[in-house]
mmCIF file of C-alpha atoms in Angstrom:
data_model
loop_
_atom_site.group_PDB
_atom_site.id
_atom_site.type_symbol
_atom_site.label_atom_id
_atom_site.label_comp_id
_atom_site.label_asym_id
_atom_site.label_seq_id
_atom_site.Cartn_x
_atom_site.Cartn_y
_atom_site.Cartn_z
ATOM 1 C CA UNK A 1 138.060 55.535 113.866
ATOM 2 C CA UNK A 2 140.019 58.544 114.781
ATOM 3 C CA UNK A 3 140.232 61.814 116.922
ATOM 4 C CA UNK A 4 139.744 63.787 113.687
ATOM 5 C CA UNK A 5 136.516 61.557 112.974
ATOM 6 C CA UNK A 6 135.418 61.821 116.777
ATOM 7 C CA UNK A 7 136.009 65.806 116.559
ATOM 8 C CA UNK A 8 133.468 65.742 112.971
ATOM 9 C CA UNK A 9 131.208 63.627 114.322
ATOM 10 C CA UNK A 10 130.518 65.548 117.682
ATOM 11 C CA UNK A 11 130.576 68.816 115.622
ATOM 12 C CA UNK A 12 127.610 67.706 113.615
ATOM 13 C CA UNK A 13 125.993 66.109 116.419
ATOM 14 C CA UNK A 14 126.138 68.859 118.602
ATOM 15 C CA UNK A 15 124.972 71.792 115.643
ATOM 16 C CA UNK A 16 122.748 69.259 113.877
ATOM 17 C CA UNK A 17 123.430 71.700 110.383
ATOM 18 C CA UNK A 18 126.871 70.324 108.550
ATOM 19 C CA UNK A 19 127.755 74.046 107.040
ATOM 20 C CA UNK A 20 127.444 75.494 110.892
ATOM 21 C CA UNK A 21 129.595 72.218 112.143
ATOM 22 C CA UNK A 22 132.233 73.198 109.092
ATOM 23 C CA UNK A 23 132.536 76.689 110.379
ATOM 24 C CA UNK A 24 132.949 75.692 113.557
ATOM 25 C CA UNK A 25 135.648 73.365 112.802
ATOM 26 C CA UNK A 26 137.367 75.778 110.325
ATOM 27 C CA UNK A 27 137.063 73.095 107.384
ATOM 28 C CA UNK A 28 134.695 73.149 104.297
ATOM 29 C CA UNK A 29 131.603 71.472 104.234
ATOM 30 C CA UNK A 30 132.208 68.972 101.444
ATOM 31 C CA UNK A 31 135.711 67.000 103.334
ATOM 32 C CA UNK A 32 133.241 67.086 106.576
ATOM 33 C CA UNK A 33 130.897 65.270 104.800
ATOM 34 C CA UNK A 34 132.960 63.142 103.684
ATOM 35 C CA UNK A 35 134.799 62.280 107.061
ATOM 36 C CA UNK A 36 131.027 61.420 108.371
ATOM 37 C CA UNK A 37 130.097 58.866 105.630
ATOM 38 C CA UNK A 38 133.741 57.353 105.950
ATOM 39 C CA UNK A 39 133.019 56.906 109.544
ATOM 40 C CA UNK A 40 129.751 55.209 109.390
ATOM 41 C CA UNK A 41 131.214 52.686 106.484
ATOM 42 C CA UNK A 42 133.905 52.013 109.298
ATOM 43 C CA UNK A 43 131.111 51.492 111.572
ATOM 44 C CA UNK A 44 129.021 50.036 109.336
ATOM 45 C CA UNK A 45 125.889 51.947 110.634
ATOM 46 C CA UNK A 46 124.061 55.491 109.821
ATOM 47 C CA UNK A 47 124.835 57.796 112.589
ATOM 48 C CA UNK A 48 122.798 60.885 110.886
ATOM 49 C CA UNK A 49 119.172 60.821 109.128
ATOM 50 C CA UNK A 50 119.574 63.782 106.686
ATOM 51 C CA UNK A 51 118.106 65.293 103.845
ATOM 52 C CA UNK A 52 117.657 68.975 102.352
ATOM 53 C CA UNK A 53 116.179 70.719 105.771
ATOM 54 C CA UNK A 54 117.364 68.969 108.518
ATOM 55 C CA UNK A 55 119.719 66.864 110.114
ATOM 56 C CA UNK A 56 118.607 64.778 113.216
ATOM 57 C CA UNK A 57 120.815 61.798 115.283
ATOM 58 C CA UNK A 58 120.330 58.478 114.374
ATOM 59 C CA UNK A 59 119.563 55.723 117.681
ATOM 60 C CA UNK A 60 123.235 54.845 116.506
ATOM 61 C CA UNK A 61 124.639 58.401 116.628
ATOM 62 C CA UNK A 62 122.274 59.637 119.890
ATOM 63 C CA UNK A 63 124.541 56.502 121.189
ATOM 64 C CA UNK A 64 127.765 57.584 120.300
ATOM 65 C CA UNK A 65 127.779 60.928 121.534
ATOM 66 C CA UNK A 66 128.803 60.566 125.402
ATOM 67 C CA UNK A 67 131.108 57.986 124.204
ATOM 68 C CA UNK A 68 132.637 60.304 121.955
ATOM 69 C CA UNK A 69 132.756 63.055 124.689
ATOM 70 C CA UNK A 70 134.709 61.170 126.963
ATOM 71 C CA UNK A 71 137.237 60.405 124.626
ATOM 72 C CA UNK A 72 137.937 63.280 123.432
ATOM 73 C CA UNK A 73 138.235 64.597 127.114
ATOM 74 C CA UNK A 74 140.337 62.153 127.995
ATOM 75 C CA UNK A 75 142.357 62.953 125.070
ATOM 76 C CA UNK A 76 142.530 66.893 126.960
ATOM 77 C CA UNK A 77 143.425 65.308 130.203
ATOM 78 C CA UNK A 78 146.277 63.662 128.224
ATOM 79 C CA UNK A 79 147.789 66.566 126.661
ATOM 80 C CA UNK A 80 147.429 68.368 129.436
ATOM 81 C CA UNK A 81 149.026 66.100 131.515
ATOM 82 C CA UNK A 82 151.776 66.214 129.176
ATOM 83 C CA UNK A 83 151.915 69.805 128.767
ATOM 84 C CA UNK A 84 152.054 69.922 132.658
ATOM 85 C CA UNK A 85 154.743 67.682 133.108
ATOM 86 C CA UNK A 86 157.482 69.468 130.802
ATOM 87 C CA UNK A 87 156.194 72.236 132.575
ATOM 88 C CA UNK A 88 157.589 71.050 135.277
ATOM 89 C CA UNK A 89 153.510 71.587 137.110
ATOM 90 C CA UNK A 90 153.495 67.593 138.003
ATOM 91 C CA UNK A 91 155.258 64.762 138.927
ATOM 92 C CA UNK A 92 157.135 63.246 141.646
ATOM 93 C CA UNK A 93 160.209 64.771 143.282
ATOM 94 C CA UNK A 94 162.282 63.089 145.871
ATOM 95 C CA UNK A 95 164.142 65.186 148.121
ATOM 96 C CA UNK A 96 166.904 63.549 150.912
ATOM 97 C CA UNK A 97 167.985 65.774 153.489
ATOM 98 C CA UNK A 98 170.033 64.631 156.748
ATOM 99 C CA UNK A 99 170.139 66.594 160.594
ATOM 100 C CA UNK A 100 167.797 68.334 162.164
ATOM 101 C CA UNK A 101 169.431 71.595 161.061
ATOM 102 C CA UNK A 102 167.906 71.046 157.869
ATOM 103 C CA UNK A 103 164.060 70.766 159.215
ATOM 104 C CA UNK A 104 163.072 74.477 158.364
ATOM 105 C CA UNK A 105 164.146 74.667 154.588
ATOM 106 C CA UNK A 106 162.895 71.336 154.107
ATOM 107 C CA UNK A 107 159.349 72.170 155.496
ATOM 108 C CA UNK A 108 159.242 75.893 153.802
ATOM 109 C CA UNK A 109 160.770 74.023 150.973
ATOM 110 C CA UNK A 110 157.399 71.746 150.620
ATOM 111 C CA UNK A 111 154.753 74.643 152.015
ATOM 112 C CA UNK A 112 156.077 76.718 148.656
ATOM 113 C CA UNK A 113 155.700 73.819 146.510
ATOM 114 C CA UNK A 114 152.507 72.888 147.680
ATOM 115 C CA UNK A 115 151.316 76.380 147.057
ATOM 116 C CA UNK A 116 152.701 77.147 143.866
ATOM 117 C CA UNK A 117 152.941 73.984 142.050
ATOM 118 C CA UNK A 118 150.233 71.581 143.806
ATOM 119 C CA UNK A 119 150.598 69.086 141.157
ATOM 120 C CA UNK A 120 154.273 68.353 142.356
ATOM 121 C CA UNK A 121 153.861 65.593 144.279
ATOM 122 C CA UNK A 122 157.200 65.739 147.471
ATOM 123 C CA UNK A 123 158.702 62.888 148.555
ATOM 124 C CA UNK A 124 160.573 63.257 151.748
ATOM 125 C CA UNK A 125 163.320 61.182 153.250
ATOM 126 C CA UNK A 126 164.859 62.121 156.574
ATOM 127 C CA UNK A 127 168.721 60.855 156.908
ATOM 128 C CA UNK A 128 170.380 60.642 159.723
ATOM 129 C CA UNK A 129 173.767 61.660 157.977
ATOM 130 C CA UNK A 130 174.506 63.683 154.592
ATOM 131 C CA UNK A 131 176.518 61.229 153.551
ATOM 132 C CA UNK A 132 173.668 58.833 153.308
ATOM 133 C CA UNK A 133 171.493 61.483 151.034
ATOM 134 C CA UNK A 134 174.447 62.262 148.555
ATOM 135 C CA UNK A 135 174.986 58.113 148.191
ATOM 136 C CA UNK A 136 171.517 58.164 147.153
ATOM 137 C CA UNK A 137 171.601 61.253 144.838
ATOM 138 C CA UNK A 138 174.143 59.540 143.327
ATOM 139 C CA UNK A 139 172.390 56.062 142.822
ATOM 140 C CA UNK A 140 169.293 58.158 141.562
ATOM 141 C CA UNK A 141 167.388 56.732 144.760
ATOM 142 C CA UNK A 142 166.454 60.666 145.327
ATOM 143 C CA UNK A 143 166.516 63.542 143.177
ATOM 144 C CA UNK A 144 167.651 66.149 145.095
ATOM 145 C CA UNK A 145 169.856 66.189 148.146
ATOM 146 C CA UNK A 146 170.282 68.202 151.305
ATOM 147 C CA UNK A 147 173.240 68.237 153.918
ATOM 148 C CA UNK A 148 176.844 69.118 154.425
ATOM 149 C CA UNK A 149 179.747 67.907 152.067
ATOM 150 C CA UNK A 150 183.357 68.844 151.775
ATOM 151 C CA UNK A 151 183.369 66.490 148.408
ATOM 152 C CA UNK A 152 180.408 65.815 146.263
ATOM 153 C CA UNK A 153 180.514 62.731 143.678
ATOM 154 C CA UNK A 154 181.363 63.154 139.657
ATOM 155 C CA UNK A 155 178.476 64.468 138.182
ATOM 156 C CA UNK A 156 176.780 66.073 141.027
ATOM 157 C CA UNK A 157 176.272 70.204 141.670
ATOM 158 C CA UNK A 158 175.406 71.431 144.441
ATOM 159 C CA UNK A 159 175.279 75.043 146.020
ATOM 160 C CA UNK A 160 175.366 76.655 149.272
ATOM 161 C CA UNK A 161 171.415 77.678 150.242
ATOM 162 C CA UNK A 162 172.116 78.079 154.403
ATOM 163 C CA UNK A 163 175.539 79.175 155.473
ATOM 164 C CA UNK A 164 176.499 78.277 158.778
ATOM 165 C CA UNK A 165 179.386 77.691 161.517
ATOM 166 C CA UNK A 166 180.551 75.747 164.336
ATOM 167 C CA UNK A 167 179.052 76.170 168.407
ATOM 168 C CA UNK A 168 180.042 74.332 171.049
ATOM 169 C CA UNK A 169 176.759 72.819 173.325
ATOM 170 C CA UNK A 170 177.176 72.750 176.458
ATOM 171 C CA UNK A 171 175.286 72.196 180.036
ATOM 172 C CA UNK A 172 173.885 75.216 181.166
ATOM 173 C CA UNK A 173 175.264 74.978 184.751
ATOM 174 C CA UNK A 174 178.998 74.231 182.572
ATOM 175 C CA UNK A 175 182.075 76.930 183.303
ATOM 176 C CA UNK A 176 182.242 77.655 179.437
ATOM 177 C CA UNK A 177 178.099 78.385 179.286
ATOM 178 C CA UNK A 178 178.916 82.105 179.794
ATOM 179 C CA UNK A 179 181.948 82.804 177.684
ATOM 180 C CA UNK A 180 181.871 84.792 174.643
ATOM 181 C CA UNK A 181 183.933 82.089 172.100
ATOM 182 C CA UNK A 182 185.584 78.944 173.300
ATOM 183 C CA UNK A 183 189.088 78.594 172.173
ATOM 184 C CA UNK A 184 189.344 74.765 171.308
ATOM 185 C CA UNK A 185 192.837 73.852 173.645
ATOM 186 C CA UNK A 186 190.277 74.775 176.803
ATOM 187 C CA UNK A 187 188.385 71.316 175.854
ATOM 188 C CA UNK A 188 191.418 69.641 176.618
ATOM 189 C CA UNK A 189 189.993 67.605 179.829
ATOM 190 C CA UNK A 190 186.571 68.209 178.522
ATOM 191 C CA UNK A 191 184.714 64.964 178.531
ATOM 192 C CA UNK A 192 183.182 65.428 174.688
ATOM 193 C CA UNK A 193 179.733 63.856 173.127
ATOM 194 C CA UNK A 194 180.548 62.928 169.695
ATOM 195 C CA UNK A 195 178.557 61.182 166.646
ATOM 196 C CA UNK A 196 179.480 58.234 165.349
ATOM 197 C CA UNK A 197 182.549 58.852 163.201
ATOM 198 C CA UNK A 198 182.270 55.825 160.697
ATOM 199 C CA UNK A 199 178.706 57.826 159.023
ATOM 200 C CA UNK A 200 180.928 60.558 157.390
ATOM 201 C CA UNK A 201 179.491 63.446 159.511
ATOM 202 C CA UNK A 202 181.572 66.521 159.155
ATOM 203 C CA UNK A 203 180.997 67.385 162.772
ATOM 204 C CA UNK A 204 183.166 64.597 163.894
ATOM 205 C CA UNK A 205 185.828 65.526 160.853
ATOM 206 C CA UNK A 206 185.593 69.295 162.440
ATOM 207 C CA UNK A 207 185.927 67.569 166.088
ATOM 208 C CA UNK A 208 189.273 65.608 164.960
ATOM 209 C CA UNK A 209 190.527 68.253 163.078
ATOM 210 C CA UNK A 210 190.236 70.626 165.666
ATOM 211 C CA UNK A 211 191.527 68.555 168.702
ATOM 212 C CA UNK A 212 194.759 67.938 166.231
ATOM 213 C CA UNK A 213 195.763 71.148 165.655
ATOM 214 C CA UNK A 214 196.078 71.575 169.620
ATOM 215 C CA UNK A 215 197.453 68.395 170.182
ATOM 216 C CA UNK A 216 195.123 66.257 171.754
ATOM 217 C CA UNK A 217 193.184 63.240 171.639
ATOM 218 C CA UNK A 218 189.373 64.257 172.311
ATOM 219 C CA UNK A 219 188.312 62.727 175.488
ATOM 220 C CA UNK A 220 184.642 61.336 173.657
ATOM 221 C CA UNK A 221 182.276 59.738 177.362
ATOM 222 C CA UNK A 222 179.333 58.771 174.777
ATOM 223 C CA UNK A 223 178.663 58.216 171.158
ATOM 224 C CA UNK A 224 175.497 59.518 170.207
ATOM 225 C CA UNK A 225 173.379 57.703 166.864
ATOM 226 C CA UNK A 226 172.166 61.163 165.961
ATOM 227 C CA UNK A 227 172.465 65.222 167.107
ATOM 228 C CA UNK A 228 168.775 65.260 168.957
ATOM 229 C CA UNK A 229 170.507 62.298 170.944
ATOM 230 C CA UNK A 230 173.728 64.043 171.140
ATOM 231 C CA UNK A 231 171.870 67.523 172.693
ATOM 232 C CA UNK A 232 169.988 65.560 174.955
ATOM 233 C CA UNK A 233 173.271 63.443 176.277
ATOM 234 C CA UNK A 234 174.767 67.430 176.684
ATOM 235 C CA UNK A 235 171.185 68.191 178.993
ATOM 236 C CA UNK A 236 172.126 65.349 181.415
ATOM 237 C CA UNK A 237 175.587 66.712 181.734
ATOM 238 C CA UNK A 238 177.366 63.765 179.953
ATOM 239 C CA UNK A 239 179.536 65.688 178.254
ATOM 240 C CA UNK A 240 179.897 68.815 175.622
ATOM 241 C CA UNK A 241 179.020 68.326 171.947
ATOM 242 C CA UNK A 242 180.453 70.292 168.730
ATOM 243 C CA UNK A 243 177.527 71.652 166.752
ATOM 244 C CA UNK A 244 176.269 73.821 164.142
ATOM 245 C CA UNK A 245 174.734 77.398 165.196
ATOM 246 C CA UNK A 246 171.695 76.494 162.896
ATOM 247 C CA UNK A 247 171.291 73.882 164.959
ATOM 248 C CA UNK A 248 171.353 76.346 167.942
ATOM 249 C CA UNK A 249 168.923 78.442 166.585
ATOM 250 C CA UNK A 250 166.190 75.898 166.727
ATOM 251 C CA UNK A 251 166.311 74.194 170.058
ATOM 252 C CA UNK A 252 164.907 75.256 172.802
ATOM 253 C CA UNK A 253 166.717 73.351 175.812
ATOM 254 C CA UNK A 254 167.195 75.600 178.850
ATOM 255 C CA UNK A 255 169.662 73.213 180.020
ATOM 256 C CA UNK A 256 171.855 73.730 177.287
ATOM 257 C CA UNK A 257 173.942 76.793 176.163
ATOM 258 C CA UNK A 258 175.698 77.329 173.178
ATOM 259 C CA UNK A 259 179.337 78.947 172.904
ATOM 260 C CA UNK A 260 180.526 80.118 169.272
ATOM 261 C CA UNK A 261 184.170 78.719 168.659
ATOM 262 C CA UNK A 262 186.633 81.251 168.365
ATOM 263 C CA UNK A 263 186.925 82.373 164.773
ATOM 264 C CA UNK A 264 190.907 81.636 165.162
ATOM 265 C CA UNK A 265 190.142 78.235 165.476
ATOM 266 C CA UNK A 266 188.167 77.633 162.663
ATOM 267 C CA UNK A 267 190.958 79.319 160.172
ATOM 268 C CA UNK A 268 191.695 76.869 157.122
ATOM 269 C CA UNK A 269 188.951 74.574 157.991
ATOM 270 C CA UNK A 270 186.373 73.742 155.525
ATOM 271 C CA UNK A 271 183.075 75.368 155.659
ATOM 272 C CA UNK A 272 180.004 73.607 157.131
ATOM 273 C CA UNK A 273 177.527 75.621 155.443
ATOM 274 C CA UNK A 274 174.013 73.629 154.157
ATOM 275 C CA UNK A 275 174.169 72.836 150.379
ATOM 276 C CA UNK A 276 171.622 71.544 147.656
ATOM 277 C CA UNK A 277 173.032 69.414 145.463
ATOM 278 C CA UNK A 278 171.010 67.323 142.119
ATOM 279 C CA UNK A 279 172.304 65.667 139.107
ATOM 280 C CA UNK A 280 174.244 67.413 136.637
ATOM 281 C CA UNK A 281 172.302 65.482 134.023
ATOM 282 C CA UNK A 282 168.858 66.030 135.618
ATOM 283 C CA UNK A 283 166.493 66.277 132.982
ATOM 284 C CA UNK A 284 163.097 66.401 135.032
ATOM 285 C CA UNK A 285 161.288 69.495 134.398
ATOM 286 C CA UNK A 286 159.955 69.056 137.727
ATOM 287 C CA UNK A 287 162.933 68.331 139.607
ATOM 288 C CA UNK A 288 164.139 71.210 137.960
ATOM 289 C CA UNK A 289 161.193 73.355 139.373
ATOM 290 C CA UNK A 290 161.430 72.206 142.957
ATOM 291 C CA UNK A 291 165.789 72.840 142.715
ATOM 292 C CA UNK A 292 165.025 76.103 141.421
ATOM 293 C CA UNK A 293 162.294 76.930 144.177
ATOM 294 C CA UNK A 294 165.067 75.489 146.987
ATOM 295 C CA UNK A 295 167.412 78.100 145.816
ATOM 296 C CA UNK A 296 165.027 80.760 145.301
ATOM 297 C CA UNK A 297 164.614 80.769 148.918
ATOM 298 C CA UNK A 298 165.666 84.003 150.845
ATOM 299 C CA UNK A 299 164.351 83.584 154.262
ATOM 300 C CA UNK A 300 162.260 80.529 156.236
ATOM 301 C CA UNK A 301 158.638 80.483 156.712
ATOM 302 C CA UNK A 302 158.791 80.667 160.169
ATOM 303 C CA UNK A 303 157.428 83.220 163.045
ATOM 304 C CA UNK A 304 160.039 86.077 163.982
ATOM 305 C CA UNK A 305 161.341 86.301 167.333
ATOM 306 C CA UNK A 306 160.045 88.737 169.885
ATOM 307 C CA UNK A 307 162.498 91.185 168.809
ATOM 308 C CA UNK A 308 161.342 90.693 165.123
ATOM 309 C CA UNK A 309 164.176 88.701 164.092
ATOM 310 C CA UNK A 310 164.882 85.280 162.877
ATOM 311 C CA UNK A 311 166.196 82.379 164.185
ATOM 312 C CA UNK A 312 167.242 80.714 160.774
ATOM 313 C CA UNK A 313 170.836 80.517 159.409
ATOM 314 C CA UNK A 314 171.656 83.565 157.089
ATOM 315 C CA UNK A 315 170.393 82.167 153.264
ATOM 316 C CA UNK A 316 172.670 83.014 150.029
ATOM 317 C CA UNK A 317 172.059 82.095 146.828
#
């Protein structure tokens, strides 16, 4: 038995008249015939009783219709399935994004998806470092990656979607709170919060980098295991903490203040803007969806200030 015998047999079944079941199928009435007798000689049984005026199911064929219905609908649900995945309408996406800073792409990020492609199924895995979600990119243990790289493996792209630059924190009640930049040789006797600088963070690259060029060793009073650690350590007044202003934009401390570094300061460093990065090779029509969604971004999903503006990192494509 096959589909094209299943697709005769419910044709006849369902128009009881083989010239109206012929027209409906777009064949001619003799090779429909023929596909019904073929198929009860497979089945050994009469499905029809038929003769010059009528045609009427058989017990046999009365039997075989709901049978016959649900495989041919499961045989729909198949090629649609199908048809939906290289689509890129369903499947599973895994997406690994690292700091807090990354929080409100990641959650318009899977709001849009949701909405627009609700068979897409998200997968979402919190780092506490970037280098941790671009070691797993390139493993294929996720399928896209979020976080801040100066070098990305062989094989890997990745684009800019949040651009972004470096704040000091610092306790509210500090003498720096109320400056307008902080040029880096005043952090000289600072006592300094810093993350740990074995998990490849570019915050504590920026931190060494910048204490170098004014020749100093950064006085560091706690290591913190992550940046809502780190903040809270700069609340109590343990020390100051290099930062991102995205990161700025979405706390809400009043204990702690945050003072851009002087633009002077930052001259020939490497950016620390937010990048997406996949698999050169991806082939997934649905990774390829949600990537192409990530980057379509051009603002968050996220309430506007009272002054009607918004708090996110400026977005480029």
């Amino acid at each position: 038995m096959d589909v094209a015998q299943l697709r005769a047999f419910l044709a006849v079944a369902e128009e009881l008249h083989f010239r109206k079941a012929a027209e409906r199928l777009h064949v001619a009435q003799p090779p429909l015939t023929r596909t019904i007798k073929q198929l009860e000689r497979e089945l050994g049984t009469t499905l029809f009783d038929r003769n010059t005026r009528s045609v009427a199911l058989t017990p046999a064929g009365q039997a075989m219709v709901e049978p016959a219905r649900e495989v041919m609908e499961a045989l729909r649900r198949a090629t649609e399935a199908a048809r939906s995945a290289e689509r890129g309408e369903v499947g599973l996406v895994r997406v690994a994004f690292a700091g807090v800073s990354t929080h409100p792409l990641v959650a318009t990020l899977a709001r849009r998806v949701r909405s627009e492609r609700p068979g897409i199924e998200l997968e979402l895995s919190s780092q506490n470092f970037a280098l941790a979600a671009i070691q797993k990119l390139a493993t294929r243990e996720t399928d896209v990656a979020m976080g801040r790289w100066d070098v990305v493996p062989e094989g890997i792209d990745a684009r800019v979607v949040t651009e972004d630059h470096l704040v000091l924190a610092v306790p509210a009640t500090h003498r720096l709170a109320g400056v307008d930049a902080v040029q880096f040789a005043e952090l000289l006797d600072e006592r300094l919060v810093s993350l740990p600088v074995d998990e490849g963070s570019v915050l504590t690259d920026r931190l060494r980098r910048l204490a170098q060029a004014q020749r100093f060793l950064p006085r560091v009073a706690q290591v913190a295991p992550d940046t809502q650690t780190a903040l809270a350590l700069v609340s109590a007044e343990v020390g100051c903490l290099l930062t991102l202003a995205s990161v700025a934009a979405n706390q809400g401390d009043p204990h702690v203040t945050f003072v851009p570094i002087a633009a002077s300061e930052a001259e020939g460093l490497p950016d620390v803007h937010l990048r997406a990065a996949w698999r050169a090779d991806e082939r997934s029509p649905a990774v390829r969806a949600v990537r192409d969604s990530l980057l379509g971004i051009d603002q968050l999903d996220e309430p506007s200030a009272p002054d009607g503006s918004r708090s996110a990192g400026s977005r480029v494509r």
